[in-house]
Amino acid sequence: MGVGTVWFVGAGPGDPELITVKGRDLIVRAGAILFAGSLVNEAATRWAPPGCVIADSKDMTLEQMSAWLIANAARCDTVVRLQTGDPALYGALIELVQPLDAAGVPVAVVPGVSSAMASAAAAVESFTLPEVTQTTIFTRVEGRTPMPDGEDLAALAAHRCTLCIFLSITLLHKVEAGLREAGWPEDAPVLVVHKASWPGEERIVRGTLATIKQQCREAGIVSQAMVIASPTLGARQWPELIRSRLYDPSFTHRFRKATT
Ligand code: SAH
């Protein structure tokens, strides 16, 4: 049986240039690539070598995907499973790794730029600000996948930290309800980024708890979008910002002596 390794590679959020150098190098020498839908197609086809077997997993079941990966690991050294963003977030990583473990196929993971980070970059926002919030939660609202106890949005939003809400653009009514239940005001800023980092296709919608659903409806955004609710949003325009201690002249740390 096979000696090849199956590499789970984060393809990044959409811009083919946002794959890591390591991820690209693996594609360049891959014998087989299984990619997850149109999102990561471009990175696969741009760098795959001639003769590389490339398949789209969008119509495959989990069993078919693992069978495909195992079969290809039997005949080539490098098999790549290309996933959007980072493989550790909403990517069915463990469901795919378990059958490979059972088949004795070596597995490795290469991280990727998550769409959460690409969305912050697109909008020039920071998830953390000194004395505003120092915490970011990656979550979703309940769709067909149930939310475990204690993880409904209202409970998480009670922390008043940054919330990156995946897989929820068609469920904005639930996002709104969760934020309201946690006491977020109607004018709390909410950001939606559609196709973050996609060249020429990225769209940024800035609204509030009261307006964001209508704005997204008017913009026709119904998929591939990140919803971010955070007390840090819009800080670029704040007249007074509490500066990070790290860069404060009066703060001494390992690399710099205080000057005041
Ligand atoms: N592993 C991926 C997430 C996969 S779940 C990651 O780390 O980004 C799919 C969800 O990710 C989508 O419903 C959407 O909320 C978000 N998403 C993926 N690509 C995106 C992009 N380019 N812009 C905005 N949101 C994106």
Short mmCIF file of C-alpha atoms and ligand atoms in Angstrom, two decimals:
data_model
loop_
_atom_site.label_atom_id
_atom_site.label_comp_id
_atom_site.label_asym_id
_atom_site.label_seq_id
_atom_site.Cartn_x
_atom_site.Cartn_y
_atom_site.Cartn_z
CA MET A 1 0.00 0.00 0.00
CA GLY A 2 0.84 3.66 -0.37
CA VAL A 3 3.73 5.56 1.05
CA GLY A 4 2.60 9.01 -0.08
CA THR A 5 1.62 11.72 2.40
CA VAL A 6 -1.72 13.50 2.26
CA TRP A 7 -1.16 17.20 2.92
CA PHE A 8 -4.13 19.25 4.06
CA VAL A 9 -3.22 22.66 2.71
CA GLY A 10 -4.95 25.92 3.53
CA ALA A 11 -5.41 27.65 0.19
CA GLY A 12 -6.20 31.00 1.77
CA PRO A 13 -9.35 33.06 1.39
CA GLY A 14 -9.54 33.38 -2.39
CA ASP A 15 -6.70 35.48 -3.73
CA PRO A 16 -4.36 32.81 -5.18
CA GLU A 17 -1.40 34.84 -3.91
CA LEU A 18 -2.50 34.34 -0.33
CA ILE A 19 -1.53 30.68 -0.20
CA THR A 20 1.65 30.11 1.84
CA VAL A 21 4.96 29.47 0.10
CA LYS A 22 4.96 26.01 1.65
CA GLY A 23 1.46 25.30 0.36
CA ARG A 24 2.36 26.41 -3.14
CA ASP A 25 5.54 24.31 -3.13
CA LEU A 26 3.47 21.26 -2.25
CA ILE A 27 1.09 21.94 -5.14
CA VAL A 28 4.05 22.35 -7.47
CA ARG A 29 5.20 18.82 -6.67
CA ALA A 30 1.80 17.20 -6.13
CA GLY A 31 0.81 14.03 -7.95
CA ALA A 32 -2.83 14.52 -7.06
CA ILE A 33 -4.93 17.41 -5.75
CA LEU A 34 -8.43 17.24 -4.33
CA PHE A 35 -9.82 20.73 -3.99
CA ALA A 36 -12.90 22.01 -2.18
CA GLY A 37 -15.12 23.72 -4.75
CA SER A 38 -14.56 26.71 -6.96
CA LEU A 39 -13.02 28.82 -4.22
CA VAL A 40 -9.62 27.18 -4.39
CA ASN A 41 -9.68 26.01 -7.98
CA GLU A 42 -7.46 28.83 -9.14
CA ALA A 43 -4.55 28.07 -6.80
CA ALA A 44 -4.65 24.41 -7.78
CA THR A 45 -4.66 24.93 -11.50
CA ARG A 46 -2.20 27.80 -11.45
CA TRP A 47 0.66 25.82 -9.90
CA ALA A 48 -0.09 22.14 -10.41
CA PRO A 49 2.49 20.28 -12.52
CA PRO A 50 1.59 18.69 -15.87
CA GLY A 51 0.10 15.25 -15.33
CA CYS A 52 -1.17 16.06 -11.85
CA VAL A 53 -4.59 14.51 -11.22
CA ILE A 54 -6.96 17.27 -10.07
CA ALA A 55 -10.46 16.64 -8.77
CA ASP A 56 -13.20 18.78 -7.28
CA SER A 57 -14.71 17.35 -4.11
CA LYS A 58 -17.94 19.31 -4.30
CA ASP A 59 -20.05 16.36 -5.45
CA MET A 60 -18.23 13.73 -3.34
CA THR A 61 -19.31 12.23 -0.03
CA LEU A 62 -16.80 12.08 2.81
CA GLU A 63 -16.29 8.36 2.08
CA GLN A 64 -15.59 9.06 -1.58
CA MET A 65 -13.13 11.79 -0.64
CA SER A 66 -11.15 9.63 1.75
CA ALA A 67 -11.17 6.73 -0.74
CA TRP A 68 -9.85 9.12 -3.41
CA LEU A 69 -7.08 10.39 -1.12
CA ILE A 70 -6.08 6.87 -0.03
CA ALA A 71 -6.01 5.60 -3.63
CA ASN A 72 -3.84 8.48 -4.78
CA ALA A 73 -1.48 8.19 -1.80
CA ALA A 74 -0.87 4.62 -2.96
CA ARG A 75 0.57 5.84 -6.24
CA CYS A 76 2.17 9.22 -5.54
CA ASP A 77 4.39 10.76 -2.88
CA THR A 78 2.53 14.03 -2.49
CA VAL A 79 -1.24 14.25 -2.38
CA VAL A 80 -2.79 17.62 -1.58
CA ARG A 81 -6.20 18.25 -0.08
CA LEU A 82 -6.71 21.95 -0.76
CA GLN A 83 -9.16 23.74 1.53
CA THR A 84 -10.36 27.31 1.75
CA GLY A 85 -8.83 29.55 4.37
CA ASP A 86 -7.31 27.52 7.17
CA PRO A 87 -8.04 23.78 7.42
CA ALA A 88 -8.70 24.00 11.17
CA LEU A 89 -11.86 26.06 10.74
CA TYR A 90 -15.08 24.44 9.48
CA GLY A 91 -13.18 22.21 7.08
CA ALA A 92 -14.14 18.64 8.08
CA LEU A 93 -10.43 18.07 8.76
CA ILE A 94 -10.80 15.40 11.43
CA GLU A 95 -13.51 13.52 9.53
CA LEU A 96 -11.06 13.16 6.66
CA VAL A 97 -7.98 12.44 8.77
CA GLN A 98 -9.53 9.54 10.69
CA PRO A 99 -9.98 7.24 7.66
CA LEU A 100 -6.44 8.10 6.51
CA ASP A 101 -5.09 7.18 9.95
CA ALA A 102 -7.05 3.95 9.79
CA ALA A 103 -5.54 3.20 6.38
CA GLY A 104 -2.02 3.98 7.63
CA VAL A 105 -1.59 6.97 5.30
CA PRO A 106 0.64 9.72 6.74
CA VAL A 107 -1.05 13.10 7.14
CA ALA A 108 0.27 16.64 7.56
CA VAL A 109 -1.39 20.05 7.69
CA VAL A 110 -0.21 23.38 6.27
CA PRO A 111 -2.06 26.35 7.74
CA GLY A 112 -3.69 29.00 5.61
CA VAL A 113 -4.93 32.56 5.84
CA SER A 114 -8.46 32.32 7.18
CA SER A 115 -11.21 34.40 5.61
CA ALA A 116 -11.64 35.99 9.04
CA MET A 117 -8.17 37.48 8.77
CA ALA A 118 -8.65 38.41 5.12
CA SER A 119 -11.88 40.21 6.05
CA ALA A 120 -10.12 42.26 8.72
CA ALA A 121 -7.42 43.10 6.19
CA ALA A 122 -9.93 44.10 3.52
CA ALA A 123 -11.64 46.54 5.85
CA VAL A 124 -8.45 47.72 7.61
CA GLU A 125 -9.83 46.67 10.97
CA SER A 126 -8.17 45.25 14.07
CA PHE A 127 -9.86 42.49 16.06
CA THR A 128 -8.10 43.61 19.21
CA LEU A 129 -7.58 47.07 20.64
CA PRO A 130 -6.08 47.95 24.01
CA GLU A 131 -8.75 48.40 26.66
CA VAL A 132 -11.54 47.78 24.13
CA THR A 133 -11.28 44.05 23.59
CA GLN A 134 -8.44 41.56 23.72
CA THR A 135 -10.47 38.58 22.60
CA THR A 136 -11.80 37.23 19.30
CA ILE A 137 -14.31 34.44 18.93
CA PHE A 138 -14.69 32.44 15.72
CA THR A 139 -18.21 31.10 15.57
CA ARG A 140 -21.35 30.61 13.50
CA VAL A 141 -25.05 30.58 14.15
CA GLU A 142 -27.04 27.41 14.06
CA GLY A 143 -27.91 26.16 10.61
CA ARG A 144 -28.13 22.47 9.86
CA THR A 145 -25.18 21.90 12.21
CA PRO A 146 -26.47 22.27 15.78
CA MET A 147 -24.63 24.55 18.20
CA PRO A 148 -23.30 22.85 21.34
CA ASP A 149 -24.67 23.97 24.72
CA GLY A 150 -23.41 27.33 25.89
CA GLU A 151 -22.36 28.44 22.40
CA ASP A 152 -25.41 30.24 21.14
CA LEU A 153 -24.53 33.67 19.84
CA ALA A 154 -26.23 35.51 22.71
CA ALA A 155 -24.00 33.71 25.24
CA LEU A 156 -20.84 34.46 23.23
CA ALA A 157 -21.86 38.05 22.49
CA ALA A 158 -22.22 38.69 26.21
CA HIS A 159 -18.41 38.91 26.27
CA ARG A 160 -18.55 42.14 24.21
CA CYS A 161 -15.49 40.97 22.30
CA THR A 162 -14.90 40.59 18.56
CA LEU A 163 -17.11 37.99 16.91
CA CYS A 164 -16.20 36.55 13.52
CA ILE A 165 -19.33 34.80 12.38
CA PHE A 166 -18.80 32.23 9.62
CA LEU A 167 -21.41 30.43 7.50
CA SER A 168 -24.18 32.78 8.58
CA ILE A 169 -24.82 35.34 5.85
CA THR A 170 -28.21 33.80 5.06
CA LEU A 171 -29.02 33.71 8.78
CA LEU A 172 -28.54 37.38 9.61
CA HIS A 173 -31.87 37.41 11.47
CA LYS A 174 -30.30 34.93 13.94
CA VAL A 175 -27.15 37.04 14.21
CA GLU A 176 -29.25 40.10 14.99
CA ALA A 177 -31.37 38.23 17.53
CA GLY A 178 -28.28 36.92 19.33
CA LEU A 179 -26.62 40.33 19.55
CA ARG A 180 -29.86 41.95 20.74
CA GLU A 181 -30.41 39.30 23.36
CA ALA A 182 -26.91 40.00 24.67
CA GLY A 183 -27.75 43.70 24.91
CA TRP A 184 -25.74 45.07 22.00
CA PRO A 185 -27.22 48.47 21.04
CA GLU A 186 -28.99 49.04 17.73
CA ASP A 187 -26.14 51.27 16.56
CA ALA A 188 -23.44 48.67 17.30
CA PRO A 189 -21.25 48.44 14.20
CA VAL A 190 -21.45 45.27 12.10
CA LEU A 191 -19.25 44.55 9.11
CA VAL A 192 -19.86 42.13 6.26
CA VAL A 193 -17.10 41.25 3.82
CA HIS A 194 -18.08 39.31 0.72
CA LYS A 195 -15.36 37.37 -1.08
CA ALA A 196 -12.58 38.89 0.99
CA SER A 197 -9.34 39.08 -1.02
CA TRP A 198 -10.88 37.89 -4.29
CA PRO A 199 -9.34 40.12 -6.94
CA GLY A 200 -12.02 42.45 -8.28
CA GLU A 201 -14.88 40.77 -6.41
CA GLU A 202 -14.43 41.77 -2.79
CA ARG A 203 -17.25 43.85 -1.31
CA ILE A 204 -17.39 45.54 2.07
CA VAL A 205 -20.66 46.49 3.73
CA ARG A 206 -20.51 48.58 6.89
CA GLY A 207 -23.67 48.87 8.90
CA THR A 208 -25.13 48.52 12.34
CA LEU A 209 -27.11 45.90 14.14
CA ALA A 210 -30.24 47.74 12.99
CA THR A 211 -29.28 48.09 9.31
CA ILE A 212 -26.94 45.31 8.22
CA LYS A 213 -29.55 42.79 7.09
CA GLN A 214 -31.28 45.27 4.82
CA GLN A 215 -27.95 46.53 3.47
CA CYS A 216 -26.85 43.00 2.59
CA ARG A 217 -30.19 42.29 0.97
CA GLU A 218 -29.88 45.42 -1.15
CA ALA A 219 -26.30 44.49 -2.07
CA GLY A 220 -27.45 40.97 -3.03
CA ILE A 221 -24.91 39.29 -0.74
CA VAL A 222 -26.11 35.77 -0.02
CA SER A 223 -22.95 33.64 0.16
CA GLN A 224 -19.19 33.62 0.83
CA ALA A 225 -19.36 36.39 3.37
CA MET A 226 -17.92 37.00 6.82
CA VAL A 227 -19.99 38.79 9.42
CA ILE A 228 -17.98 40.66 12.02
CA ALA A 229 -19.45 42.31 15.08
CA SER A 230 -16.95 44.06 17.27
CA PRO A 231 -16.53 47.07 19.53
CA THR A 232 -13.31 47.78 17.60
CA LEU A 233 -14.95 48.37 14.22
CA GLY A 234 -14.33 51.77 12.72
CA ALA A 235 -11.49 52.57 15.13
CA ARG A 236 -9.49 54.04 12.26
CA GLN A 237 -11.74 57.09 12.56
CA TRP A 238 -11.73 57.39 16.34
CA PRO A 239 -10.25 60.68 17.52
CA GLU A 240 -8.79 59.15 20.68
CA LEU A 241 -7.29 55.73 20.71
CA ILE A 242 -5.79 54.04 23.73
CA ARG A 243 -2.41 53.04 22.43
CA SER A 244 -0.90 49.64 22.74
CA ARG A 245 1.52 49.53 25.67
CA LEU A 246 4.00 47.75 23.45
CA TYR A 247 4.70 50.91 21.48
CA ASP A 248 4.22 53.35 24.32
CA PRO A 249 7.36 55.43 24.98
CA SER A 250 6.96 54.89 28.73
CA PHE A 251 6.81 51.12 28.46
CA THR A 252 9.97 49.12 28.78
CA HIS A 253 10.15 45.67 27.34
CA ARG A 254 12.76 43.18 26.28
CA PHE A 255 13.78 44.99 23.11
CA ARG A 256 13.52 48.62 24.09
CA LYS A 257 14.17 50.83 27.12
CA ALA A 258 11.55 53.39 28.11
CA THR A 259 12.38 56.92 27.00
CA THR A 260 10.07 58.77 29.36
N1 SAH B 1 -11.70 27.32 6.55
C1 SAH B 1 -12.33 28.54 6.05
C2 SAH B 1 -13.79 28.62 6.44
C3 SAH B 1 -14.67 27.63 5.71
S1 SAH B 1 -16.35 27.79 6.15
C4 SAH B 1 -11.53 29.75 6.56
O1 SAH B 1 -10.63 29.60 7.38
O2 SAH B 1 -11.81 30.84 6.09
C5 SAH B 1 -16.97 28.79 4.85
C6 SAH B 1 -17.31 30.17 5.37
O3 SAH B 1 -16.12 30.93 5.45
C7 SAH B 1 -18.23 30.98 4.49
O4 SAH B 1 -19.59 30.71 4.81
C8 SAH B 1 -17.87 32.40 4.85
O5 SAH B 1 -18.48 32.77 6.08
C9 SAH B 1 -16.38 32.26 5.10
N2 SAH B 1 -15.58 32.61 3.92
C10 SAH B 1 -14.82 31.78 3.19
N3 SAH B 1 -14.14 32.48 2.24
C11 SAH B 1 -14.49 33.77 2.40
C12 SAH B 1 -14.10 35.00 1.77
N4 SAH B 1 -13.21 35.01 0.79
N5 SAH B 1 -14.66 36.14 2.22
C13 SAH B 1 -15.53 36.15 3.23
N6 SAH B 1 -15.92 35.04 3.88
C14 SAH B 1 -15.41 33.87 3.47
#
